[in-house]
XYZ file of C-alpha atoms in Angstrom:
487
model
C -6.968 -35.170 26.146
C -5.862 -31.687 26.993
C -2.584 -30.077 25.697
C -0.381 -28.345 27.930
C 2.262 -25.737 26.954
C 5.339 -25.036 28.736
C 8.595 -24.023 29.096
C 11.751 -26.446 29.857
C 14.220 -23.607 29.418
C 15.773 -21.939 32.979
C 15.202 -17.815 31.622
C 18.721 -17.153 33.622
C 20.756 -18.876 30.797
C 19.252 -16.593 28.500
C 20.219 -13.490 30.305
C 19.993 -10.460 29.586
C 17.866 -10.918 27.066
C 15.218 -12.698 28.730
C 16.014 -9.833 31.580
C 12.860 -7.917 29.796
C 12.049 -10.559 27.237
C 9.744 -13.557 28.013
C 10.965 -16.903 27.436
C 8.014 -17.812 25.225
C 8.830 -14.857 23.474
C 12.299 -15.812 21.580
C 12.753 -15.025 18.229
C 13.358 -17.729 15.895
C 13.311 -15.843 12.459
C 11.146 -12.921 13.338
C 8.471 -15.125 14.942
C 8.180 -16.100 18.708
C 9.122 -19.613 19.566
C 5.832 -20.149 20.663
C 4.165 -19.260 17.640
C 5.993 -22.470 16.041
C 3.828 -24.691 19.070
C 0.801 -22.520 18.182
C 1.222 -23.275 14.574
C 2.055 -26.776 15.025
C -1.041 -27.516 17.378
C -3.376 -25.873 14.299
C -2.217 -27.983 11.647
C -2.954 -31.045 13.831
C -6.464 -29.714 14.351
C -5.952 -28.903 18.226
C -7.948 -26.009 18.882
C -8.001 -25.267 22.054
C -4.780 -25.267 24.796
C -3.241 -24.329 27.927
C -0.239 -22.225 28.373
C 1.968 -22.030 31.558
C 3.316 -19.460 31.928
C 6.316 -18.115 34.702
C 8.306 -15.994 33.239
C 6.728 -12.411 32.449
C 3.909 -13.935 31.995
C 2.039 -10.371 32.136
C 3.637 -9.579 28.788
C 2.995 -12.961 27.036
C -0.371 -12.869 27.943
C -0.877 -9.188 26.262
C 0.957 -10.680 22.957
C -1.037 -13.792 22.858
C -3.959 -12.840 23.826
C -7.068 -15.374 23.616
C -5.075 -16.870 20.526
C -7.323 -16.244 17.738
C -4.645 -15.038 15.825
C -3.732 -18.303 15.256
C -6.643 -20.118 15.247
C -6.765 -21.250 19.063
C -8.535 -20.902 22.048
C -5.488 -19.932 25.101
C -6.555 -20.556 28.625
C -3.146 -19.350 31.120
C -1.895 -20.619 33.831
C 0.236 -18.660 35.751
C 2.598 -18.639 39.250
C 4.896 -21.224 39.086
C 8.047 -21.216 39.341
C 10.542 -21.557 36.471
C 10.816 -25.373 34.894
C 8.186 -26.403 37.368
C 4.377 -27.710 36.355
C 1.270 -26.830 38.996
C 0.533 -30.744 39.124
C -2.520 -29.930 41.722
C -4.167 -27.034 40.028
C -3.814 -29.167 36.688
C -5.290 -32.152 37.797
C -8.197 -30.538 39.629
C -8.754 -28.068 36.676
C -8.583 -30.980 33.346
C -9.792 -34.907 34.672
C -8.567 -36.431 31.839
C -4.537 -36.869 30.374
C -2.206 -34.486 29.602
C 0.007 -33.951 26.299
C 2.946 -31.738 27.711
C 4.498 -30.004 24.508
C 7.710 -27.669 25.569
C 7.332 -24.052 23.948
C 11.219 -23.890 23.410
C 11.308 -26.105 20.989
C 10.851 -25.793 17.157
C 9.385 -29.363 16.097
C 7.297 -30.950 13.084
C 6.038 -33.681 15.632
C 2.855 -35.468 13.996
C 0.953 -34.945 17.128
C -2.469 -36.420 15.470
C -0.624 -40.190 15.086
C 0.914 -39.584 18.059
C -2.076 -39.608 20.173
C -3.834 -42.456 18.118
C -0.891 -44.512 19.148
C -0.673 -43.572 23.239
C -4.370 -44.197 23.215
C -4.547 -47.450 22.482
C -2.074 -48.128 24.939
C -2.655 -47.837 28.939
C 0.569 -46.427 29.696
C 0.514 -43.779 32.856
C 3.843 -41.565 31.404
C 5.091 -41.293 28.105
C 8.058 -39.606 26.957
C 8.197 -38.787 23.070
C 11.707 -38.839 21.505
C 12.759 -38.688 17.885
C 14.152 -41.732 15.945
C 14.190 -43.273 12.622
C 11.112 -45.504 13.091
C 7.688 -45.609 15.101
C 8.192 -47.732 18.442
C 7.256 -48.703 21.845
C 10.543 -49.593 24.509
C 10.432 -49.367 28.243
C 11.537 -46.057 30.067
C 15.221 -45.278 29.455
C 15.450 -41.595 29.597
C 13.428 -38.321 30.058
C 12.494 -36.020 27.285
C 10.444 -32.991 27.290
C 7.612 -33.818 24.991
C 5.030 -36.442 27.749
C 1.972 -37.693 28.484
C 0.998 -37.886 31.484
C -2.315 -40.264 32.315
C -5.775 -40.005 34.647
C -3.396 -42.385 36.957
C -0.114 -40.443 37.119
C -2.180 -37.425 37.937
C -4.031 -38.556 41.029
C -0.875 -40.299 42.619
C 1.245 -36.964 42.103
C -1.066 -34.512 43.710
C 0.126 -35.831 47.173
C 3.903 -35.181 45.843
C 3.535 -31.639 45.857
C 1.471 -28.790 44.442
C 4.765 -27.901 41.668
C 6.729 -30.799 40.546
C 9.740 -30.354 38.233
C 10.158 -33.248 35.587
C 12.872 -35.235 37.808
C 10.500 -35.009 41.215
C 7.578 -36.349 38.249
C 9.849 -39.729 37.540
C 10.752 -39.919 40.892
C 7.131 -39.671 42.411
C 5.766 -42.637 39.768
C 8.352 -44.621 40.059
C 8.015 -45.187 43.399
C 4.423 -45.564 42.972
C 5.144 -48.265 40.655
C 3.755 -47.068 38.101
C 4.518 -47.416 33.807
C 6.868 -45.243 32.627
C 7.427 -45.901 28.726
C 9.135 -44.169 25.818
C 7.624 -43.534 21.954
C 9.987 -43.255 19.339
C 9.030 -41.501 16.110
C 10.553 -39.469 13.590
C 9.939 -35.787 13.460
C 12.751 -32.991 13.633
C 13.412 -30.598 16.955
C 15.316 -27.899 17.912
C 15.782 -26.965 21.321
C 16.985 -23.392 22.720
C 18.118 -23.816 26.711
C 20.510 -21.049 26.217
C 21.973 -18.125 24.196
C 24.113 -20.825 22.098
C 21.298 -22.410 21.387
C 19.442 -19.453 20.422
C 22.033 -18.579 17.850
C 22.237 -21.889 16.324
C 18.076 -22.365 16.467
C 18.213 -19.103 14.017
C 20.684 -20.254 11.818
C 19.441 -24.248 11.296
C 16.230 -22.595 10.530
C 17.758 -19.916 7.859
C 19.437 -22.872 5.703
C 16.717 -25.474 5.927
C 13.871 -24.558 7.707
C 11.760 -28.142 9.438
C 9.506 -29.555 6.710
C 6.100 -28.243 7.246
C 6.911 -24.872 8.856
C 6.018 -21.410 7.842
C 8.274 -18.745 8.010
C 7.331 -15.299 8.184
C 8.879 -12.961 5.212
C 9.113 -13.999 1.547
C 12.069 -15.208 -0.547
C 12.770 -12.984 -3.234
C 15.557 -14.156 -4.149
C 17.602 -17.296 -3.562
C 18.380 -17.461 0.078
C 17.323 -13.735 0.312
C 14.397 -13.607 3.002
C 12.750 -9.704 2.894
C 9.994 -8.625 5.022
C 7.609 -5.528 3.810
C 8.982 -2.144 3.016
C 12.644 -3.095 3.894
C 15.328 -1.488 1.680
C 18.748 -3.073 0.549
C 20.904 -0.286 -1.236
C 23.769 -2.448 -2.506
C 24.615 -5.919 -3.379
C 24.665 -9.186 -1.907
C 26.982 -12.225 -1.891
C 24.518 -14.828 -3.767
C 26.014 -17.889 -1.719
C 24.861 -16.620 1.611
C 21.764 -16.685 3.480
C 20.149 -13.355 4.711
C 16.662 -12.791 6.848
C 16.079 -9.603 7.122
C 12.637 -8.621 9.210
C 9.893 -5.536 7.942
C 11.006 -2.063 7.515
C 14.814 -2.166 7.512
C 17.318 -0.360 5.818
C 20.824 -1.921 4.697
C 23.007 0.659 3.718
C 26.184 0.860 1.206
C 26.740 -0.142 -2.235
C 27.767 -3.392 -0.954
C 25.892 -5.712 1.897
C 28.442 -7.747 3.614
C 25.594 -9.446 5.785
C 26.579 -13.326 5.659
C 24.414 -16.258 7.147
C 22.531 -13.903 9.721
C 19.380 -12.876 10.847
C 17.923 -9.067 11.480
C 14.671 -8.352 13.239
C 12.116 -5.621 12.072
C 12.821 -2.373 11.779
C 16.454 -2.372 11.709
C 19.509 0.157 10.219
C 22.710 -1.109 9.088
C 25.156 1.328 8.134
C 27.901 1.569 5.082
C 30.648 -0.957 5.508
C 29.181 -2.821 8.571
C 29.680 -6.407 8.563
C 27.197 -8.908 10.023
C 28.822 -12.396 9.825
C 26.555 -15.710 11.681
C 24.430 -13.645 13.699
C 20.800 -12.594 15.265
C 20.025 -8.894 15.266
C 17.004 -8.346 17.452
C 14.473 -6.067 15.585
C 14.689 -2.076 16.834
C 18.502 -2.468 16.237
C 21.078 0.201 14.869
C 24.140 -1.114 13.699
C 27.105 2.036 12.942
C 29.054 2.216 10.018
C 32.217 0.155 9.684
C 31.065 -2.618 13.276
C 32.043 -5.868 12.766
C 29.206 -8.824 14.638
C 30.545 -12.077 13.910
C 28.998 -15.306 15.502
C 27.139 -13.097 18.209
C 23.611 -11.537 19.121
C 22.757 -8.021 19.317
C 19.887 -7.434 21.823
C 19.364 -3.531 22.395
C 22.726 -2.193 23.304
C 23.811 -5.651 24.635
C 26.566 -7.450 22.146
C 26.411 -10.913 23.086
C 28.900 -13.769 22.356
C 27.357 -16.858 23.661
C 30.562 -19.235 22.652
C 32.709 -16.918 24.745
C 30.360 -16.406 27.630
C 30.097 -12.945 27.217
C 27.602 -9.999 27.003
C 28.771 -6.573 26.996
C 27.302 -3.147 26.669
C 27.498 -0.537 24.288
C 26.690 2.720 25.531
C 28.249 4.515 22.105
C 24.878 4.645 20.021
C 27.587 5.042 16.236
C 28.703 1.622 16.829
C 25.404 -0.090 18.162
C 22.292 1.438 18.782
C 18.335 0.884 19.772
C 16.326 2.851 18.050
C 12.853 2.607 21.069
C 15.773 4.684 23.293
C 16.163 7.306 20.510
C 12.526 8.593 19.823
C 11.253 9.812 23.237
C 12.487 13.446 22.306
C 13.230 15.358 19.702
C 16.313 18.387 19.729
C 14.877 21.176 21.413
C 16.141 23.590 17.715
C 13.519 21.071 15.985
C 10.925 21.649 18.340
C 10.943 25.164 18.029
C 11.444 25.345 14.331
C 8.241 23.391 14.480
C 6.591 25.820 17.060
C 8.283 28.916 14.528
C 6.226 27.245 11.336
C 3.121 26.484 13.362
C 2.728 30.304 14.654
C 3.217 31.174 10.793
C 0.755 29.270 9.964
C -1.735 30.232 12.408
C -1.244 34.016 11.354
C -1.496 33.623 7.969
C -4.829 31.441 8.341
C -6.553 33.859 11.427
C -8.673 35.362 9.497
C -10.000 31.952 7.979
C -10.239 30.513 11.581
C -12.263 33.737 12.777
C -14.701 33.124 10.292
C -15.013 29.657 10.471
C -15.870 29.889 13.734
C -18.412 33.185 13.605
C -20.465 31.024 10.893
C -20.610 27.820 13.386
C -22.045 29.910 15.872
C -24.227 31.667 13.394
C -25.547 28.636 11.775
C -25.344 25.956 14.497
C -23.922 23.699 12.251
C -21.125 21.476 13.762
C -18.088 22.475 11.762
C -15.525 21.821 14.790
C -15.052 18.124 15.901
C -12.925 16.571 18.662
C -10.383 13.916 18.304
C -8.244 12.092 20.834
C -4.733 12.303 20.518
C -1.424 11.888 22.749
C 0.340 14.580 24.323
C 4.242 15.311 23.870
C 4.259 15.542 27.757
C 4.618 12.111 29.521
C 5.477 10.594 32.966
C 6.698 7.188 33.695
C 5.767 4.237 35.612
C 7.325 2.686 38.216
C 8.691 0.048 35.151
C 10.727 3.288 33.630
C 8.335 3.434 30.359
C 7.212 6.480 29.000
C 3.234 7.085 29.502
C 2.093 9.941 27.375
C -0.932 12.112 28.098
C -4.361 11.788 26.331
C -5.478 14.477 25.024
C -8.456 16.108 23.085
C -7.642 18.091 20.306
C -10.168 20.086 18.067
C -10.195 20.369 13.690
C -12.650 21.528 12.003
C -14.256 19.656 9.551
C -14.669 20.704 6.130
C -13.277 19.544 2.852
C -10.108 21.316 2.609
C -7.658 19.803 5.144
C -5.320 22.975 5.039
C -8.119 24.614 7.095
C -9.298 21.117 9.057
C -5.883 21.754 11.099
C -6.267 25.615 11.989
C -7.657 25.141 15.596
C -4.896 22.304 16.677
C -2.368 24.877 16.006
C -3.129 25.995 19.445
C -1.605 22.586 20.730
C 1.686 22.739 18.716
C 2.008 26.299 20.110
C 1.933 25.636 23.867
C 4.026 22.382 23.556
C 1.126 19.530 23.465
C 1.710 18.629 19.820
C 4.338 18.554 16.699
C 3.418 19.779 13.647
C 4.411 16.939 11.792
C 4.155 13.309 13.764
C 1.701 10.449 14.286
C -1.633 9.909 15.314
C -3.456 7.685 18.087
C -4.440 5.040 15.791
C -6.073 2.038 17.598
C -5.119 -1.708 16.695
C -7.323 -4.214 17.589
C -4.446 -6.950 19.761
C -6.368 -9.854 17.048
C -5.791 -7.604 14.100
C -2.675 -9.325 11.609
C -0.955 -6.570 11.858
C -0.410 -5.710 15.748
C 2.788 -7.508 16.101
C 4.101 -4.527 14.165
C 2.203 -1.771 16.142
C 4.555 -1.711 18.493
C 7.288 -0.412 15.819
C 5.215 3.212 16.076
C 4.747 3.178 20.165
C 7.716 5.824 20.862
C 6.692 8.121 17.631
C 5.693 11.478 18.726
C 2.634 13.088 17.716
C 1.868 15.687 15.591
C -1.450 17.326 13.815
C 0.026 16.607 10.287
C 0.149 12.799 9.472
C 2.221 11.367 6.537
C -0.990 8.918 5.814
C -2.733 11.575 5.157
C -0.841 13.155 2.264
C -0.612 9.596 0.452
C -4.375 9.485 0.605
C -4.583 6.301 3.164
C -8.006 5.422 5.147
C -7.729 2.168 5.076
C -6.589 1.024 9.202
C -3.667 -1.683 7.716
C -2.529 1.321 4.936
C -2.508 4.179 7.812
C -0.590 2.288 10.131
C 2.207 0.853 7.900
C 2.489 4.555 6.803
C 2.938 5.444 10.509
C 5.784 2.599 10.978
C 7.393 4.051 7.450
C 7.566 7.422 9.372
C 8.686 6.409 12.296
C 11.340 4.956 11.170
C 12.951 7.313 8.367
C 11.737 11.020 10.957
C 14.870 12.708 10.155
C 14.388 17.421 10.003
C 14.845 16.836 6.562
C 12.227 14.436 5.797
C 9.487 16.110 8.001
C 10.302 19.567 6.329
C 9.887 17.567 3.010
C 6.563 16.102 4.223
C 5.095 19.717 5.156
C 5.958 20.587 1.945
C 4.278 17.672 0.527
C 1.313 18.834 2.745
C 0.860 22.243 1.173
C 1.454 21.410 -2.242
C -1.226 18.787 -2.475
C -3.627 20.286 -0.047
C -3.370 23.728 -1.083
């Protein structure tokens, strides 16, 4: 039997979030949805899948990857239209029976009983639903966890080539054929629009579905933290908070009730975040008030009233991927100022350096690939920075490793201070946060290597860190750092 994920949501009920957002990847705390079916499939020793995918599927399939992550094996099938399943391309792909498991939905479902239970029964459709005890009754209503036999799958090939799940019932019934319902107890939470969304996130907060893993650690009671995130005051003990990897909650007291915040968010003093999901990236300005809403980039979305609206004033709500393309043009060329200081001070050094490579044909001056500060976009409207190659020489003192990338940072290719093009590997653990460090511009002087980092895992959370507190004050503060330990 071969197990078939898709989606049963319609993405236009989740707009605009799922505007750039895939539907399979909806947060549920600071995981995708689909990661819930992933993990759920692995405990029930299914290791290997197909995912259907319609919506962005280009995305999804760059997040997911082959699914070793997880433990699976992902084969993709992709094209169809929105709460639609290729029944052809299916049947002539897998001839055997289907398990149809809906990505939108958080569940504990025992899926290994399950099966033992439809296979010793010749049913042609099943339809799962939850109850309070383990039985068979004939077909009453649909549900979007079925089975779908050898049987069902021949006779609906000549239906169509994509059936939706009402054209599916209306097909076998017609055909004659047995339609039956299993009802077991397991637990489910379905998102088919923003409300549900919300309320998903919040079940989850207070009493998570037995069995589930959650992604950050409970430090305290009802006080979820992910890595390196900083709360400055204190908290109301009664109330729930999830708060996602490298945020900062300002104040000397947190008035965050019952909510939710994604990875690398800012809240500001006196903000209030009452009943709410703050995607990760998010700024929220001192003294804003979110109550029973989601805030998605500069969207502020109350799904009870129906309405999304904008914020184009960054101080109230911000996102931070908007804010880091460029830096103030004074900065820049404070940067440049120090850099040209630099490079006169250490000429003499660099002159020599050089004279002895030549003299001793020894290879003191090494290459290394690095992005440029000048970009283009695509036709998408993301920024695509320039590879380039800068040179370093390589010795033992790092002070004089940087000398011949000055160059760069002089004619505008480089900052002084800024990140470097570190790889990540889409199956390493930590790639879901790589993406916090994709808008972070680069520079010659790296805050990873100051602390001493060489480890991949150690280099890159050090890149995320300065990312996301690169303020003039804190890169003069890391130069300084620079020269005082390297000197």
């Amino acid at each position: 039997m071969q197990v078939i994920l898709y989606s049963s949501l319609e993405p236009k009920e989740l707009a605009p979030i799922t505007d750039s957002l895939p539907d399979s990847m909806l947060p549920v705390l600071n995981k995708t949805i689909t990661e819930f079916s992933l993990e759920l499939l692995f405990r029930n020793k299914i290791r290997h899948l197909t995912l259907l995918l319609s919506h962005l599927p280009y995305e999804a399939k760059l997040y997911f990857g082959q699914g070793e992550r997880w433990g699976e094996t992902i084969e993709y099938i992709t094209g169809s239209a929105a709460q639609t399943i290729p029944i052809k391309q299916l049947a002539s792909k897998f001839q055997e029976p289907l398990l149809f498991l809906p990505i939108n939905i958080v569940s504990n479902l025992n899926i290994e009983i399950l099966l033992e239970e439809i296979a010793s029964q010749k049913y042609d459709m099943v339809f799962i639903h939850s109850g309070q005890e383990t039985k068979w009754q004939g077909f009453t209503k649909a549900s979007d966890f079925f089975y779908l036999g050898t049987r069902a799958l021949e006779r609906l090939q000549n239906a169509g080539s994509s059936l939706d799940l009402p054209k599916i019932i209306e097909t076998l019934q017609q055909e004659e054929l047995q339609l039956q319902e299993f009802i077991t107890n397991f637990n489910c939470l379905t998102i088919k629009n923003l409300q549900d969304l919300l309320n998903t996130n919040l079940q989850m907060l207070h009493s998570p579905l037995v069995s589930l893993t959650i992604a950050n650690r409970e430090v305290e009671d009802k006080l979820f933290i992910g890595p390196s995130t900083i709360i400055e005051g204190e908290r109301e003990k009664d109330s729930p908070i999830y708060l996602g990897a490298f945020s900062t909650i300002k104040g000397k007291k947190n008035y965050i009730k019952n909510s939710i915040l994604g990875n690398n968010c800012m809240v500001e003093t006196d903000a209030r975040i009452e009943n709410s999901l703050i995607f990760s990236d998010s700024f929220i300005g001192a003294y804003t008030e979110v109550k029973d809403a989601i805030v998605f980039q500069k969207y502020l979305i109350h799904p009870k009233k129906n309405i999304s609206i904008y914020i184009s004033d960054d101080f109230v709500i911000g996102h931070f991927s908007s804010k880091k393309e460029n830096l103030p043009w004074a900065e820049v060329y404070f940067q440049r100022f120090l850099a040209f200081l630099y490079f006169i001070l250490f000429l003499p050094v660099t002159t020599l350096v050089l004279v002895l490579q030549l003299t001793m044909k020894k290879e003191i001056l090494i290459w290394e690939e690095c992005e440029s500060l000048q970009s283009s976009r695509d036709l998408d409207g993301k920024q695509i920075r320039e590879k380039i190659k800068i040179p370093f020489f390589q010795t033992k003192i790092p002070m004089l490793d940087k000398l011949p990338a000055l160059w760069q940072v002089l004619v505008g290719k480089q900052l002084l201070i800024g990140v470097s093009a570190l790889s990540v590997p889409q199956k390493h653990p930590l790639y879901d946060l790589y993406h916090l460090k994709k808008d972070a511009l680069p520079g010659i002087i790296r805050l990873w290597e100051i602390e001493g980092q060489n480890v991949l895992e150690e280099k890159l959370l050090s890149e995320i860190y300065y990312t996301k507190n690169r303020t003039f004050l804190f890169d003069i503060k890391t130069l300084l750092k620079f020269f005082t330990r390297f000197r």
